Every structure is written in structure tokens, then in C-alpha cells.
Amino acid sequence: MTKFWHVFRHEYTRHVFQRRFLFALLSVPFFILFMIGMIFFMVGMETDTTPMGYVDHSGILARGMTAPPPSAPNRPVPMRAFADEQAAEAALQAGEIQAYYVIPQDYAASGQAQLVYIKEPRYPARGQFYDLLLANLLADQPPEIAARILEGNDLVVRSADASQEASDENWFSILMPMFTGIIFIAAIATTSGYLLQAVVEEKENRTMEIMVTSVSPGQLMTGKILGDIAIGLTQLFVWSIFIVIGIVIGRNYLDFLRGIQIPWGTLALAVALIIPTFIMNAALMAALGATVTDSREGQQVSGLFMLPIWLPYMLIALIMESPNSPIVVAMSLFPFTAPLTMIMRAGFATIPAWQIAFSIIALSLTALGSIWLAGRAFRLGMLRYGQRLRWKEIFARGGAKA
Amino acid sequence: MPTVELSHITKSFGPLKAVDDASFTVEKGEIFGLLGPNGAGKTTAIRVLLDIFKPDSGTTSILGGPMTEAKKDHIGYMPEERGLYQDISLERCLIYLATLKGLTPAEAHQRIGAYLEQFDLAEHRNKKVKELSKGMQQKAQLINTLIHQPELIIIDEPFSGLDPVNTQMVKDLLRGQREKGVTILMSTHQMHQVEELCDRLVLIDHGKVVLYGGLDEIRRQFSGHAVTVRSSAALPSLPGVERIEQHNGSARLNLLPDTVPQEVLRALVERNILIEQFEIASPTLDEIFINVVTRPEA
């Protein structure tokens, strides 16, 4: 048992304290920061802060109410009153304002206003004028009613069993399972790459012979696989901390982040699926490392293993449109495609309990089978320097007699 | 009870019979040479012994029985293909491998410090293994083999890549281990090292044991019916001598079947030939090796 622990610790520290791991670790928070920065930049670019003008013949805007301030990253657009259309037109031509509204005397009855522009103003400026107009139209209403109307409506769509919910304010929650799945699978892909590389390196630099005469193949493989899983969980833990920090800070500035509710059910499902997926993938990568001749070949072949795991991501449109279609259900039950399909489906549909149970059991059995396969491939292939181990040798009766 | 025993081991890889009904024993406290040309089956025999490969037939015994996980801590193995982690520091690599041999990290640290001093590697302890020369890596590998004070050392080509000073150091080290009662199974191509160090040997060719026994016994077995004579005078023809061959200032006198060496010595003395050296001609291990592996039936 002690030797397993030494292998585990060696595998973990060897990778976690390497520059490439720190790079992978920081890539997600940097990506999130970059995306938030881009959102701010794009929205900021969309807001033209050149004043908007208005000529108010109705007197509504003279009631003195102000609109609620725009939410970040929108910037406030100044509103400038003109006495008549000639003055407003002169200001428009001079470029002092980006457009002007003419509110007719009978606006309260007709609801019609005129917008005059040279280049059509973008929505943030128009929206802020509508808010100003609305605030003044509601000037006679009790404050709480005015505030509620200004807040607008929020249509909530909820599944029959109340397990799924989406609304204008909470739209991002639909995408949360998808992002969760992608982040989990990204963690699996990167960490299993480390294990593949470690096994191939031990073959290439001939350390393997020393290892197997010091520790049993079982303890060696268990230490390596669990070390690899610990690396992946470390990665996920650090990413989660950065994501939570990002949401906590971001919700002060971004409306769509305010509506986020942590999908605990989906997270629990993800954890139940991800653990056997981690083990399955790590064991398969160890088996692969034992069968290939060098790390380049290993990287190429590992792509084939990762392809089905990423396949649901490529079929995202199908999963969103028909989350309970036969093909999507089949992908939910097939161990290689199940993790991402299940997690993504959870955002768009209510998954029957039997499918969840089947998927977790199938994945767990595949993980156990992968460990068996890894042990067999390892025993047969560990000392095949420069010579590829064929899969039929692994499955051949008596093949473990290396 | 022998420390190591291989009994009628056969191991094939597809159509190739790497080891073919090989049997030999290694006794406690001896240095035993495992010899053979490239591809003879030496490494396969060692891997079968260490339970890395399962034999097709035959049995092995190591340290008194079949190989077990616990016995791994009592065996020091230095394989033919050197294996150390290249991307970590020398000290870290050695400590890790020593802990896999049952030492605590503290014990490993302490012992490695002493060995690094002894092997002149102390100043390189923080260098990555890949930054060390081949000879330094060879010494590091030896440290890894000895660090846990094994009862049995299995060592493949221990002198390759070493300069004469380090070669001598390793030889002294192996002799020191033998004096402590450690059993050493050494595979090498350097016959003069075998002659210097080994008590007994086995020669494998095409997977089969072709020579096995004590060094002197084997030499006697291969010594032809001849004597070597060194003299400043020209040697005359002598009774009982079939022919005389000159070799680097000495002469090899091949004797007729019924001639004994004492008769030749007496004949030389009677003829007043000044004799500087007279000895029973004994082949070198190199000669025996070449003789055995190149003869048609070998």
C-alpha cells in the first residue's frame, strides 16, 4: 500500500508543479476574463454616448422624472431637450446629437413619436430614451407600481416536474450544464494526456523495467490512475473557484449573471458521471501508453479515444432541439458519449431516472473493464520497446503471459 | 539452497525460442557471470527470473522460492537498458525509486547523500538526469541498484560507459558486496571483467546453456594439450611436440597425445635452453567464448 502511495504522490507532484500544468490551470480563468472583457468591449462599443435630442410638444418629459440608470456595461446617453425642430435639426447636422425624437402634442392618445436621424442610432440610446419617456408617463402612478412597470415582465418557462426552469433573466442557467460538461471533459482530456505521456515516457526512457521490479503492476497502475484523477480534480477545483469568483464579481456588472442559479441536480449528475469517466479514460490512456511505441503515436491514437467523448458537443444542435430523440437517448446510454450528452441534456430536458441509472452503471462497468484492459496491456506491452502491441494480443486467451 | 535457480526454463516469442531449456543456479555470496552473444537470451532469462515474463515451461526460484512482491525489496536490478526519469533532478529521482524499494524518504535521502559523495555526484544532485553524462547516469543507476542494501544484485553490463577509474571503483564495490555476503548475477560482454570478478559462469547461446561451471574448471576444460614457453633462445624441435606456434614473443607447443608437459620441460632443460616462462597453455575466456559460439553445433 505504501508503494502505491509513493507512485500516487510522485505522479501528482510531478505534473502539478510543472509549467504546462499551471498553464492549463490558468487558461480557463484567463479565458473567462478575456470573454468578460470582450463582452464589455463589444457592448461598450455599441453604446454611442453622443447625446440624444428631443422636442417635446406634449409636455410629458417636462414632468421631471429620470430614467433608471443603464446597467453595465452600457453607458448613459445624455438626453438634450430642444425648443423646436429647427434647433434640433441644426444640432443634428452639426453632429452635436446622434438623433432626435419629436413627441407630438397628442402622444398620450396616439402613442406615436417621430425619430429623426442621419444614421440610425443603436438600441442602447433608443432604449434609454424609451425608459425616460416611460418614467415620465408613469409619473402619476404610485412609486411601487411605476417601479414594477419599469422593471418589465419576466416570462418563466418551467418543466412539469419543476426540475427545469428558464426565463428572460435566468437564460444563462440553460447553458450552465453545457458549460459544466465541457469544462469537465476538458479536464479529463488534459489530465489523461499526462498519464499517457507518463507511461510512454517510462517505456521510452526504460524506467519501466526498474518500476516493475520494485512495485507490482497493480499498485503501479492504481497509483498512476488515481494520481491522474487527483490532478484532474485539482484542475476542476481551481477552475471552479475562478468561475465562482468570476460570477460573484461579474453579477455586479452583468445582468445575465445575476439570474444564475447553481444547478445542484445537474452538478450531482455531472459528478456521478465524471468520476467513472475519469477512471475509464485514465485506464484507457494507460493501456494505450503501454501499447504504442512513442509519445507522438500515443497522442495521435488518443485523439480517436477522445472523439466519441467530444461527439455530443459537435451534435449540440440536435441535443438542444430534440433532447429526448432516440439518437440522443442512445448517446446518453453509450459509455463513451454518455458523460457529455447526459450533462448537456440535463439543461434542455427532464431525463428519466432509469436512463441516468443505466448510464452511470454502464460507465462504471466500462471503467472497471478499462482497468482490467490497462493491466493486461501494461503487462504485455510495458517492455515492448519500439514495437507496437496489437490489440488482438491483449484479448487473446493466455495473452497476459508476457 | 542456491540464491537463484532456473530449472529447464523455456520462453518463446512467436516462432523465436529466446530461452531453450536453460538451467543454472547462483550460490549465495558469489559473483556469477551470465554470458552470451547479443540476442542469446540473457536478458530474457533475467526477466523470467524476475517474473517480468512468465516462462512457457520450467521453474524459477529466487531467494528461496517463487518471486513475490516482498522479495522485490531484497533485489537490486540494473537492467541493460538504463532507466531513470530524465526530467526530474537526480536526487529526487533516486529518492523516489528508493522509496519503491521499501525505504522511507528520510532513509533514502540519508543513504543517497552518502552514495552521491562516494560516486562523486554530490554536486550534480540538483541537476536534471538528462543533463548528466552517460557515465554519471551509469553511476546513478548503480546507486539505485545498491541503495536498499539488497541480498541479490542482478546487474547487466555494469561497466559500460565508465572510465577506467570508475570501472575500478565499481569492481571494488562489487567485490565489497560479495564480501558482505551479497549474491551478484552479472551479465556482461567484457570477458576480462568476468575473469577478474566471477567465481562461476554460464554461457548461453541461442537460448541454450552451452557452458556452465567454475571459471578454472571451464578454462581447464578448454585448455588444449599444449604448453606456453617464453625464451630468448630459438626453440629446437623436441620429442613429443607436434608443432610450435609463435605468439608475441612466446611459443605455444602443441603436444602429442601421450606426451606429458614435464617431459617437455625436462627436454628443454637438458638442451640448456634458457627458460623465462613455462606454463600449461590456458585459453582466455575471450577465446573460449569465441570458440563456443562460433563452432558449427553451437
XYZ file of C-alpha atoms in Angstrom:
700
model
C 0.000 0.000 0.000
C 2.893 2.345 0.823
C 4.355 1.916 -2.638
C 1.029 2.768 -4.251
C 1.066 5.974 -2.211
C 4.612 6.815 -3.376
C 3.573 6.270 -7.012
C 0.452 8.378 -6.489
C 2.409 11.211 -4.868
C 5.126 11.112 -7.496
C 2.637 11.233 -10.377
C 0.699 14.049 -8.765
C 3.598 16.307 -7.790
C 5.484 15.611 -10.986
C 2.697 17.049 -13.120
C 1.045 19.579 -10.823
C 4.235 21.526 -10.276
C 5.100 21.692 -13.942
C 4.795 24.816 -16.033
C 2.471 23.227 -18.593
C 0.013 22.215 -15.853
C -0.027 25.724 -14.399
C -0.615 26.990 -17.917
C -3.596 24.626 -18.364
C -4.818 25.584 -14.892
C -4.776 29.294 -15.607
C -6.067 29.001 -19.153
C -9.726 28.767 -18.062
C -9.757 31.814 -15.753
C -7.825 33.769 -18.349
C -10.326 32.659 -20.977
C -13.229 33.735 -18.748
C -11.589 37.104 -18.073
C -10.941 37.505 -21.773
C -14.572 36.703 -22.614
C -15.907 39.126 -19.974
C -13.507 41.773 -21.261
C -14.708 41.144 -24.807
C -18.362 41.455 -23.710
C -17.633 44.774 -22.011
C -15.685 45.949 -25.016
C -18.365 44.921 -27.553
C -21.279 46.354 -25.557
C -19.290 49.482 -24.769
C -18.526 49.911 -28.431
C -22.241 49.585 -29.193
C -23.192 52.445 -26.885
C -22.769 55.802 -28.617
C -22.682 58.410 -25.847
C -23.356 61.295 -28.193
C -26.478 62.953 -26.706
C -29.942 62.126 -27.944
C -32.217 65.139 -28.579
C -35.941 65.544 -28.224
C -38.594 68.116 -28.985
C -41.476 67.584 -26.598
C -44.739 69.150 -27.753
C -46.740 67.012 -25.345
C -45.101 68.214 -22.151
C -44.726 64.636 -20.853
C -40.979 64.867 -20.455
C -41.347 68.108 -18.571
C -42.649 66.152 -15.569
C -39.070 65.887 -14.382
C -38.799 62.121 -13.841
C -35.480 60.449 -14.603
C -34.973 57.012 -16.068
C -33.242 54.291 -14.054
C -29.503 54.237 -14.865
C -28.493 51.741 -17.561
C -26.889 48.509 -16.342
C -23.204 47.872 -17.041
C -21.579 47.586 -19.448
C -23.988 50.059 -21.073
C -23.014 53.705 -20.654
C -25.532 56.513 -20.036
C -26.504 58.592 -23.058
C -27.283 62.248 -22.228
C -30.775 63.454 -23.257
C -30.989 67.042 -24.549
C -34.220 68.992 -24.908
C -34.825 71.372 -27.835
C -37.475 74.024 -28.127
C -38.329 73.237 -31.732
C -37.429 71.006 -34.649
C -35.224 73.660 -36.310
C -32.917 73.874 -33.324
C -32.800 70.064 -33.016
C -32.134 69.714 -36.760
C -29.295 72.239 -36.587
C -27.738 70.310 -33.684
C -28.136 67.015 -35.614
C -26.471 68.496 -38.684
C -23.673 69.896 -36.515
C -23.113 66.417 -35.046
C -23.936 67.603 -31.532
C -26.621 64.914 -31.182
C -26.922 61.481 -32.829
C -30.719 61.756 -33.411
C -33.789 63.486 -32.030
C -37.316 62.484 -31.160
C -40.325 64.641 -31.861
C -43.074 63.918 -29.301
C -46.364 65.272 -30.727
C -48.949 67.026 -28.591
C -51.345 64.068 -28.812
C -48.707 61.496 -27.885
C -50.652 60.290 -24.873
C -53.522 59.356 -27.193
C -51.650 58.236 -30.304
C -48.553 56.687 -28.804
C -46.726 57.792 -31.932
C -43.434 59.713 -31.931
C -41.028 60.587 -34.699
C -37.314 59.755 -34.724
C -35.097 61.883 -36.942
C -31.553 60.775 -37.679
C -28.793 60.792 -40.288
C -27.528 57.379 -39.190
C -29.964 55.224 -37.245
C -28.982 55.217 -33.554
C -28.339 51.816 -31.921
C -30.622 50.270 -29.361
C -28.847 51.353 -26.143
C -29.518 55.044 -26.944
C -33.107 54.430 -28.089
C -33.747 52.161 -25.113
C -32.575 54.804 -22.679
C -34.933 57.347 -24.295
C -37.856 54.904 -24.021
C -37.030 54.402 -20.334
C -37.051 58.197 -19.829
C -40.362 58.500 -21.644
C -41.866 55.622 -19.685
C -40.687 57.005 -16.351
C -42.425 60.314 -17.124
C -45.576 58.627 -18.401
C -45.759 56.815 -15.057
C -45.143 59.963 -13.034
C -48.776 59.967 -11.781
C -48.682 56.331 -10.624
C -47.796 55.213 -7.113
C -43.992 54.681 -6.956
C -44.176 50.886 -6.399
C -46.447 50.414 -9.426
C -44.238 52.667 -11.533
C -41.149 50.733 -10.431
C -42.800 47.371 -11.199
C -43.828 48.501 -14.697
C -40.372 49.926 -15.343
C -38.880 46.596 -14.283
C -40.791 44.886 -17.076
C -42.029 41.291 -17.254
C -40.032 38.070 -16.877
C -41.572 35.041 -18.568
C -40.574 31.858 -16.734
C -40.844 28.541 -18.556
C -40.863 25.625 -16.108
C -40.991 21.884 -16.729
C -43.919 19.896 -15.343
C -41.842 18.411 -12.518
C -40.320 21.840 -11.798
C -36.818 20.436 -12.253
C -36.071 22.660 -15.248
C -36.667 26.376 -15.470
C -35.736 29.151 -17.827
C -36.635 32.774 -18.023
C -35.519 36.030 -19.634
C -33.446 36.783 -16.555
C -32.275 33.261 -15.961
C -31.478 32.241 -19.546
C -27.868 31.594 -18.728
C -28.864 28.713 -16.452
C -29.875 26.711 -19.526
C -26.327 26.927 -20.756
C -24.755 26.120 -17.382
C -24.970 22.301 -17.783
C -23.397 22.595 -21.196
C -20.503 24.675 -19.866
C -20.152 22.317 -16.884
C -19.909 19.328 -19.203
C -17.378 20.975 -21.459
C -15.192 22.018 -18.536
C -15.327 18.507 -17.021
C -14.448 16.859 -20.302
C -11.667 19.392 -20.930
C -10.214 18.471 -17.535
C -10.412 14.771 -18.416
C -8.796 15.294 -21.797
C -5.861 17.292 -20.458
C -5.123 15.094 -17.442
C -5.440 11.791 -19.254
C -2.918 13.202 -21.701
C -0.481 13.473 -18.784
C -0.971 9.808 -17.911
C -0.490 8.693 -21.492
C 2.692 10.725 -21.679
C 3.965 9.395 -18.333
C 3.525 5.744 -19.365
C 5.016 6.262 -22.821
C 7.964 8.158 -21.319
C 8.625 5.335 -18.875
C 8.712 2.966 -21.803
C 10.875 5.261 -23.874
C 13.427 6.018 -21.160
C 13.370 2.396 -19.936
C 12.322 3.299 -16.408
C 9.541 0.746 -16.690
C 11.847 -2.203 -16.070
C 13.055 -0.637 -12.825
C 9.471 0.111 -11.827
C 8.071 -3.371 -12.341
C 10.910 -4.941 -10.365
C 10.139 -2.594 -7.469
C 6.360 -2.426 -7.338
C 3.532 -4.666 -8.516
C 1.880 -3.700 -11.831
C -1.425 -3.398 -9.951
C -0.078 -0.906 -7.412
C 1.808 0.938 -10.132
C -1.264 1.332 -12.326
C -3.560 2.209 -9.416
C -1.123 4.845 -8.182
C -0.817 6.309 -11.642
C -4.556 6.315 -12.384
C -5.523 7.810 -9.016
C -2.692 10.331 -9.293
C -4.055 11.312 -12.667
C -7.593 11.657 -11.305
C -6.271 13.785 -8.426
C -4.587 16.049 -10.973
C -7.891 16.375 -12.853
C -9.842 17.111 -9.682
C -7.266 19.731 -8.680
C -7.731 21.316 -12.070
C -11.522 21.271 -11.727
C -11.358 22.610 -8.183
C -9.171 25.551 -9.180
C -11.296 26.239 -12.262
C -14.468 26.135 -10.137
C -13.004 28.659 -7.704
C -12.144 31.001 -10.564
C -15.588 30.539 -12.128
C -17.370 31.253 -8.831
C -15.192 34.336 -8.270
C -15.954 35.410 -11.846
C -19.707 35.032 -11.300
C -19.676 36.766 -7.897
C -17.757 39.743 -9.308
C -19.466 39.673 -12.700
C -23.028 39.744 -11.324
C -22.364 43.279 -10.064
C -21.957 44.376 -13.655
C -23.725 41.854 -15.900
C -27.469 41.314 -15.735
C -27.380 37.790 -17.147
C -25.055 36.665 -14.365
C -27.474 37.917 -11.704
C -30.062 35.365 -12.711
C -27.704 32.389 -12.452
C -28.821 29.689 -10.084
C -26.408 26.869 -9.347
C -27.940 23.724 -10.918
C -27.206 21.409 -7.982
C -29.039 18.484 -9.570
C -27.010 18.778 -12.757
C -23.809 19.154 -10.762
C -24.577 15.983 -8.802
C -25.298 14.172 -12.073
C -22.073 15.518 -13.554
C -20.011 14.305 -10.582
C -21.652 10.854 -10.720
C -20.800 10.601 -14.412
C -17.420 12.251 -14.345
C -15.761 10.039 -11.726
C -16.173 6.790 -13.720
C -15.365 8.720 -16.903
C -12.114 9.896 -15.319
C -11.221 6.335 -14.323
C -12.247 4.913 -17.706
C -10.263 7.454 -19.626
C -7.195 7.298 -17.402
C -7.117 3.493 -17.622
C -7.560 3.568 -21.399
C -4.747 6.092 -21.733
C -2.510 3.904 -19.563
C -3.384 0.928 -21.769
C -2.688 3.000 -24.833
C 0.640 4.152 -23.404
C 1.631 0.534 -22.911
C 0.741 -0.439 -26.473
C 2.261 2.371 -28.553
C 5.907 2.835 -29.423
C 6.364 6.561 -28.800
C 4.554 9.599 -27.438
C 3.744 11.035 -30.872
C 1.909 7.876 -31.869
C 0.216 7.887 -28.469
C -1.074 11.425 -28.982
C -2.429 10.516 -32.405
C -4.251 7.414 -31.212
C -5.563 9.129 -28.079
C -7.435 11.515 -30.383
C -9.525 8.555 -31.535
C -10.462 7.792 -27.925
C -11.427 11.391 -27.232
C -13.504 11.724 -30.395
C -16.636 9.918 -29.078
C -16.344 11.769 -25.768
C -16.446 15.111 -27.625
C -19.023 13.925 -30.206
C -22.067 15.267 -28.267
C -20.518 18.719 -28.379
C -20.472 18.517 -32.169
C -24.120 17.423 -32.129
C -25.161 20.172 -29.736
C -27.889 21.463 -32.069
C -29.538 18.038 -32.117
C -29.358 17.744 -28.319
C -30.886 21.215 -27.867
C -33.686 20.671 -30.371
C -34.544 17.043 -29.597
C -33.106 16.134 -26.193
C -35.285 13.026 -25.953
C -34.873 11.769 -29.516
C -33.781 8.124 -29.884
C -30.293 9.010 -31.092
C -29.683 11.404 -28.190
C -31.021 8.827 -25.713
C -28.744 6.205 -27.269
C -25.792 8.560 -26.907
C -26.775 9.067 -23.257
C -26.537 5.350 -22.633
C -23.365 4.550 -24.608
C -20.478 4.903 -22.134
C -18.136 6.950 -24.347
C -20.738 9.534 -25.361
C -22.789 9.387 -22.167
C -20.954 11.900 -19.948
C -21.275 14.984 -22.134
C -24.643 14.006 -23.659
C -26.232 13.444 -20.251
C -24.942 16.682 -18.775
C -25.961 18.707 -21.823
C -29.373 17.055 -21.986
C -29.954 17.991 -18.364
C -30.129 21.626 -19.456
C -32.862 21.065 -22.002
C -34.954 18.132 -20.799
C -36.028 16.097 -17.835
C -34.091 12.839 -18.039
C -35.883 9.680 -16.860
C -34.274 8.184 -13.757
C -33.710 4.796 -15.417
C -31.604 6.411 -18.115
C -29.455 8.165 -15.513
C -29.028 4.936 -13.552
C -28.248 2.906 -16.683
C -25.730 5.440 -17.860
C -23.870 5.601 -14.530
C -23.815 1.794 -14.201
C -22.656 1.308 -17.799
C -19.922 3.898 -17.323
C -18.806 2.326 -14.047
C -18.641 -1.154 -15.612
C -16.712 0.256 -18.578
C -14.315 1.929 -16.136
C -13.712 -1.422 -14.407
C -13.237 -3.108 -17.782
C -10.775 -0.400 -18.768
C -8.717 -1.025 -15.631
C -8.622 -4.734 -16.479
C -7.627 -3.888 -20.039
C -4.962 -1.467 -18.838
C -3.469 -4.080 -16.523
C -3.350 -6.622 -19.336
C -1.954 -4.215 -21.913
C 0.551 -2.970 -19.379
C 1.756 -6.447 -18.507
C 2.127 -7.342 -22.198
C 3.339 -4.091 -23.624
C 5.491 -2.477 -20.959
C 8.762 -3.886 -22.253
C 7.970 -3.786 -25.967
C 10.499 -1.130 -26.857
C 9.986 0.203 -30.365
C 7.409 -2.497 -31.058
C 3.653 -1.951 -31.087
C 1.412 -4.260 -29.092
C -1.562 -5.445 -31.121
C -4.986 -5.276 -29.524
C -5.746 -8.856 -30.506
C -2.760 -9.919 -28.394
C -4.321 -8.206 -25.398
C -7.598 -10.020 -25.835
C -6.003 -13.347 -26.798
C -6.506 -16.192 -24.341
C -3.367 -16.510 -22.177
C -2.112 -13.241 -23.560
C -1.066 -11.993 -20.170
C 1.797 -14.470 -20.190
C 4.222 -11.752 -21.239
C 19.948 -23.677 -1.047
C 21.016 -21.621 -4.055
C 20.008 -17.942 -4.086
C 18.859 -18.239 -7.686
C 17.749 -21.325 -9.546
C 16.486 -21.633 -13.095
C 15.279 -25.103 -13.937
C 14.558 -26.100 -17.551
C 13.238 -22.658 -18.480
C 11.831 -22.220 -21.974
C 10.439 -18.929 -23.249
C 9.349 -18.190 -26.817
C 8.165 -15.040 -28.552
C 6.176 -16.244 -31.540
C 8.439 -18.552 -33.542
C 11.583 -17.370 -31.711
C 12.752 -19.516 -28.822
C 14.551 -16.923 -26.722
C 15.415 -19.330 -23.896
C 15.549 -23.042 -24.588
C 15.551 -25.451 -21.635
C 18.069 -23.376 -19.676
C 19.085 -24.405 -16.173
C 21.637 -22.922 -13.785
C 21.992 -21.917 -10.163
C 23.673 -18.993 -8.442
C 25.015 -19.707 -4.967
C 24.848 -17.318 -2.052
C 27.711 -14.846 -1.843
C 29.223 -15.493 -5.257
C 29.644 -13.326 -8.309
C 28.116 -15.273 -11.147
C 28.674 -14.362 -14.788
C 25.826 -14.649 -17.265
C 27.472 -14.571 -20.654
C 26.407 -14.903 -24.222
C 26.471 -13.137 -27.566
C 23.899 -10.486 -28.455
C 20.427 -11.994 -28.723
C 21.470 -15.171 -26.905
C 18.610 -14.925 -24.400
C 20.436 -13.485 -21.362
C 18.032 -10.585 -20.808
C 15.001 -12.829 -21.330
C 16.408 -15.284 -18.766
C 16.820 -12.423 -16.275
C 13.292 -11.144 -16.958
C 11.878 -14.627 -16.448
C 13.830 -14.871 -13.209
C 12.423 -11.530 -12.053
C 8.886 -12.591 -13.016
C 8.589 -9.825 -15.613
C 7.973 -12.594 -18.167
C 6.219 -15.851 -17.386
C 8.110 -18.864 -18.762
C 6.418 -21.237 -21.208
C 7.796 -24.101 -19.142
C 10.238 -24.678 -16.304
C 10.504 -23.211 -12.838
C 12.466 -20.464 -11.140
C 13.449 -19.926 -7.556
C 14.808 -16.695 -6.182
C 15.842 -16.078 -2.586
C 14.412 -19.446 -1.629
C 11.219 -19.686 -3.630
C 9.000 -18.093 -6.243
C 9.217 -14.355 -6.838
C 6.953 -12.309 -4.553
C 6.263 -8.613 -4.107
C 8.078 -8.642 -0.758
C 11.218 -10.088 -2.366
C 11.442 -7.137 -4.747
C 12.751 -5.072 -1.823
C 15.666 -7.503 -1.412
C 16.757 -7.475 -5.039
C 18.789 -4.772 -6.758
C 18.325 -4.808 -10.515
C 20.213 -2.761 -13.044
C 18.808 -3.545 -16.486
C 20.654 -3.496 -19.759
C 18.628 -0.516 -20.954
C 19.253 2.218 -18.414
C 16.114 3.730 -16.967
C 15.913 6.911 -14.947
C 13.402 9.743 -15.109
C 15.064 12.297 -17.325
C 13.095 15.416 -16.451
C 13.494 15.477 -12.691
C 16.520 16.140 -10.513
C 18.934 13.296 -9.851
C 18.303 13.331 -6.112
C 14.518 13.373 -6.483
C 14.652 10.534 -8.994
C 16.839 8.376 -6.736
C 14.730 9.103 -3.644
C 11.531 8.153 -5.464
C 12.951 4.892 -6.796
C 14.436 4.087 -3.363
C 11.054 4.541 -1.682
C 9.665 1.979 -4.133
C 12.246 -0.415 -2.697
C 10.796 -0.001 0.776
C 12.938 2.829 2.184
C 11.322 5.788 3.890
C 12.005 9.131 2.182
C 14.219 10.124 5.143
C 16.273 6.908 4.936
C 16.529 7.258 1.173
C 17.675 10.865 1.488
C 20.359 9.986 4.007
C 21.741 6.991 2.099
C 21.633 8.728 -1.261
C 23.627 11.628 0.165
C 26.418 9.232 1.163
C 26.367 7.391 -2.158
C 26.399 10.619 -4.159
C 29.539 11.629 -2.258
C 31.117 8.214 -2.842
C 30.296 8.276 -6.542
C 31.419 11.878 -6.968
C 27.943 13.008 -7.930
C 27.116 15.196 -4.928
C 27.491 18.446 -6.814
C 25.119 17.193 -9.525
C 22.293 16.185 -7.172
C 20.027 19.034 -8.265
C 20.679 18.654 -11.976
C 18.083 17.018 -14.157
C 19.082 13.462 -15.028
C 19.118 14.284 -18.727
C 21.833 16.879 -18.061
C 24.219 14.212 -16.725
C 26.808 12.427 -18.857
C 26.328 8.766 -19.762
C 28.921 7.731 -17.189
C 27.237 9.785 -14.479
C 23.869 8.243 -15.312
C 25.510 4.839 -15.137
C 26.778 5.617 -11.648
C 23.351 6.934 -10.647
C 21.861 3.678 -11.850
C 24.334 1.759 -9.705
C 23.323 3.830 -6.681
C 19.714 2.928 -7.405
C 20.682 -0.749 -7.535
C 22.548 -0.704 -4.213
C 20.678 1.881 -2.152
C 18.326 -0.546 -0.389
C 21.144 -2.979 0.527
C 19.812 -5.924 -1.468
C 20.620 -9.581 -0.802
C 20.764 -10.252 -4.529
C 22.101 -7.952 -7.207
C 21.245 -8.596 -10.841
C 23.287 -6.302 -12.965
C 23.546 -6.054 -16.719
C 26.709 -4.611 -18.295
C 27.791 -2.706 -15.176
C 30.938 -1.263 -16.770
C 29.570 0.179 -19.988
C 30.175 3.907 -20.259
C 32.590 4.026 -17.319
C 36.146 5.354 -17.484
C 38.984 3.213 -16.036
C 38.862 4.983 -12.659
C 35.139 4.416 -12.257
C 35.430 0.879 -13.647
C 37.897 0.093 -10.884
C 35.599 1.718 -8.326
C 32.655 -0.426 -9.464
C 34.788 -3.560 -9.391
C 35.874 -2.775 -5.828
C 32.261 -2.078 -4.964
C 31.077 -5.426 -6.342
C 33.874 -7.260 -4.516
C 32.864 -5.378 -1.362
C 29.275 -6.510 -1.792
C 30.435 -10.110 -2.254
C 32.438 -9.857 0.965
C 29.267 -8.782 2.727
C 27.608 -11.977 1.519
C 25.576 -10.383 -1.273
C 24.952 -12.603 -4.284
C 25.681 -10.997 -7.628
C 24.429 -12.148 -11.003
C 26.329 -10.144 -13.603
C 25.698 -10.145 -17.308
C 28.479 -8.678 -19.408
C 30.361 -8.932 -22.669
C 33.636 -7.833 -21.101
C 35.354 -11.174 -20.609
C 38.362 -9.780 -18.776
C 35.980 -8.367 -16.145
C 34.384 -11.794 -15.790
C 37.832 -13.350 -15.395
C 38.673 -10.812 -12.715
C 35.421 -10.912 -10.784
C 33.348 -14.025 -11.361
C 33.511 -17.239 -9.383
C 31.322 -19.186 -11.769
C 29.575 -18.525 -15.054
C 27.053 -19.735 -17.528
C 27.335 -19.119 -21.260
C 24.078 -19.025 -23.186
C 23.864 -19.149 -26.952
C 20.671 -19.320 -28.991
C 18.801 -19.687 -25.716
C 20.665 -22.833 -24.686
C 23.235 -23.258 -21.950
C 26.481 -24.146 -23.722
C 28.936 -23.690 -20.854
C 28.369 -23.778 -17.128
C 30.633 -24.088 -14.137
C 33.572 -22.616 -12.226
C 35.930 -20.329 -14.112
C 39.001 -22.526 -13.557
C 37.093 -25.674 -14.369
C 35.932 -24.211 -17.683
C 39.421 -22.974 -18.507
C 40.813 -26.446 -17.848
C 38.045 -27.911 -19.955
C 39.130 -25.765 -22.885
C 42.862 -25.797 -22.373
C 44.283 -27.759 -25.278
C 47.151 -30.283 -24.834
C 49.824 -27.591 -25.055
C 52.315 -25.546 -23.068
C 53.439 -21.951 -23.409
C 57.178 -21.294 -23.331
C 58.895 -17.911 -23.298
C 62.593 -17.967 -24.080
C 65.165 -15.655 -25.660
C 66.660 -18.678 -27.458
C 65.193 -20.329 -30.512
C 63.351 -23.477 -29.608
C 64.559 -26.650 -31.263
C 62.260 -29.463 -32.274
C 61.521 -31.576 -29.244
C 60.297 -35.111 -28.778
C 56.605 -35.346 -28.065
C 55.868 -31.919 -29.561
C 53.629 -31.994 -32.592
C 54.216 -28.356 -33.685
C 55.363 -24.984 -32.366
C 53.380 -21.743 -32.877
C 54.903 -18.326 -32.157
C 52.705 -15.782 -30.293
C 54.023 -12.321 -29.265
C 57.462 -13.475 -28.117
C 56.251 -16.718 -26.626
C 55.769 -20.113 -28.205
C 52.835 -22.460 -27.941
C 54.000 -26.068 -28.069
C 51.214 -28.434 -29.104
C 51.928 -31.836 -27.593
C 51.343 -35.307 -28.945
C 48.530 -37.152 -27.140
C 50.806 -39.313 -24.995
C 53.263 -36.546 -24.027
C 53.142 -35.018 -20.554
C 54.319 -31.376 -20.007
C 57.055 -32.476 -17.543
C 58.788 -34.408 -20.344
C 58.905 -31.276 -22.479
C 60.302 -29.218 -19.589
C 62.944 -31.847 -18.947
C 63.902 -31.892 -22.629
C 64.303 -28.103 -22.660
C 66.489 -28.155 -19.539
C 68.609 -30.960 -20.917
C 69.244 -28.834 -24.013
C 70.319 -25.835 -21.866
C 67.565 -23.633 -23.227
C 67.172 -20.526 -21.044
C 63.507 -20.598 -19.989
C 61.818 -17.358 -18.860
C 58.298 -18.803 -18.624
C 56.819 -22.282 -18.774
C 53.127 -22.902 -18.189
C 50.273 -25.115 -19.206
C 48.568 -23.255 -22.079
C 45.199 -21.981 -20.853
C 42.784 -20.181 -23.171
C 41.398 -16.770 -22.245
C 37.703 -16.501 -21.641
C 37.509 -14.472 -24.844
C 38.955 -17.402 -26.748
C 36.626 -19.854 -25.057
C 33.654 -17.575 -25.795
C 34.550 -17.261 -29.489
C 35.323 -20.951 -29.716
C 31.978 -21.958 -28.224
C 29.693 -19.544 -30.029
C 31.309 -19.962 -33.454
C 31.579 -23.725 -33.577
C 29.037 -25.211 -36.008
C 26.957 -27.065 -33.435
C 26.724 -24.025 -31.153
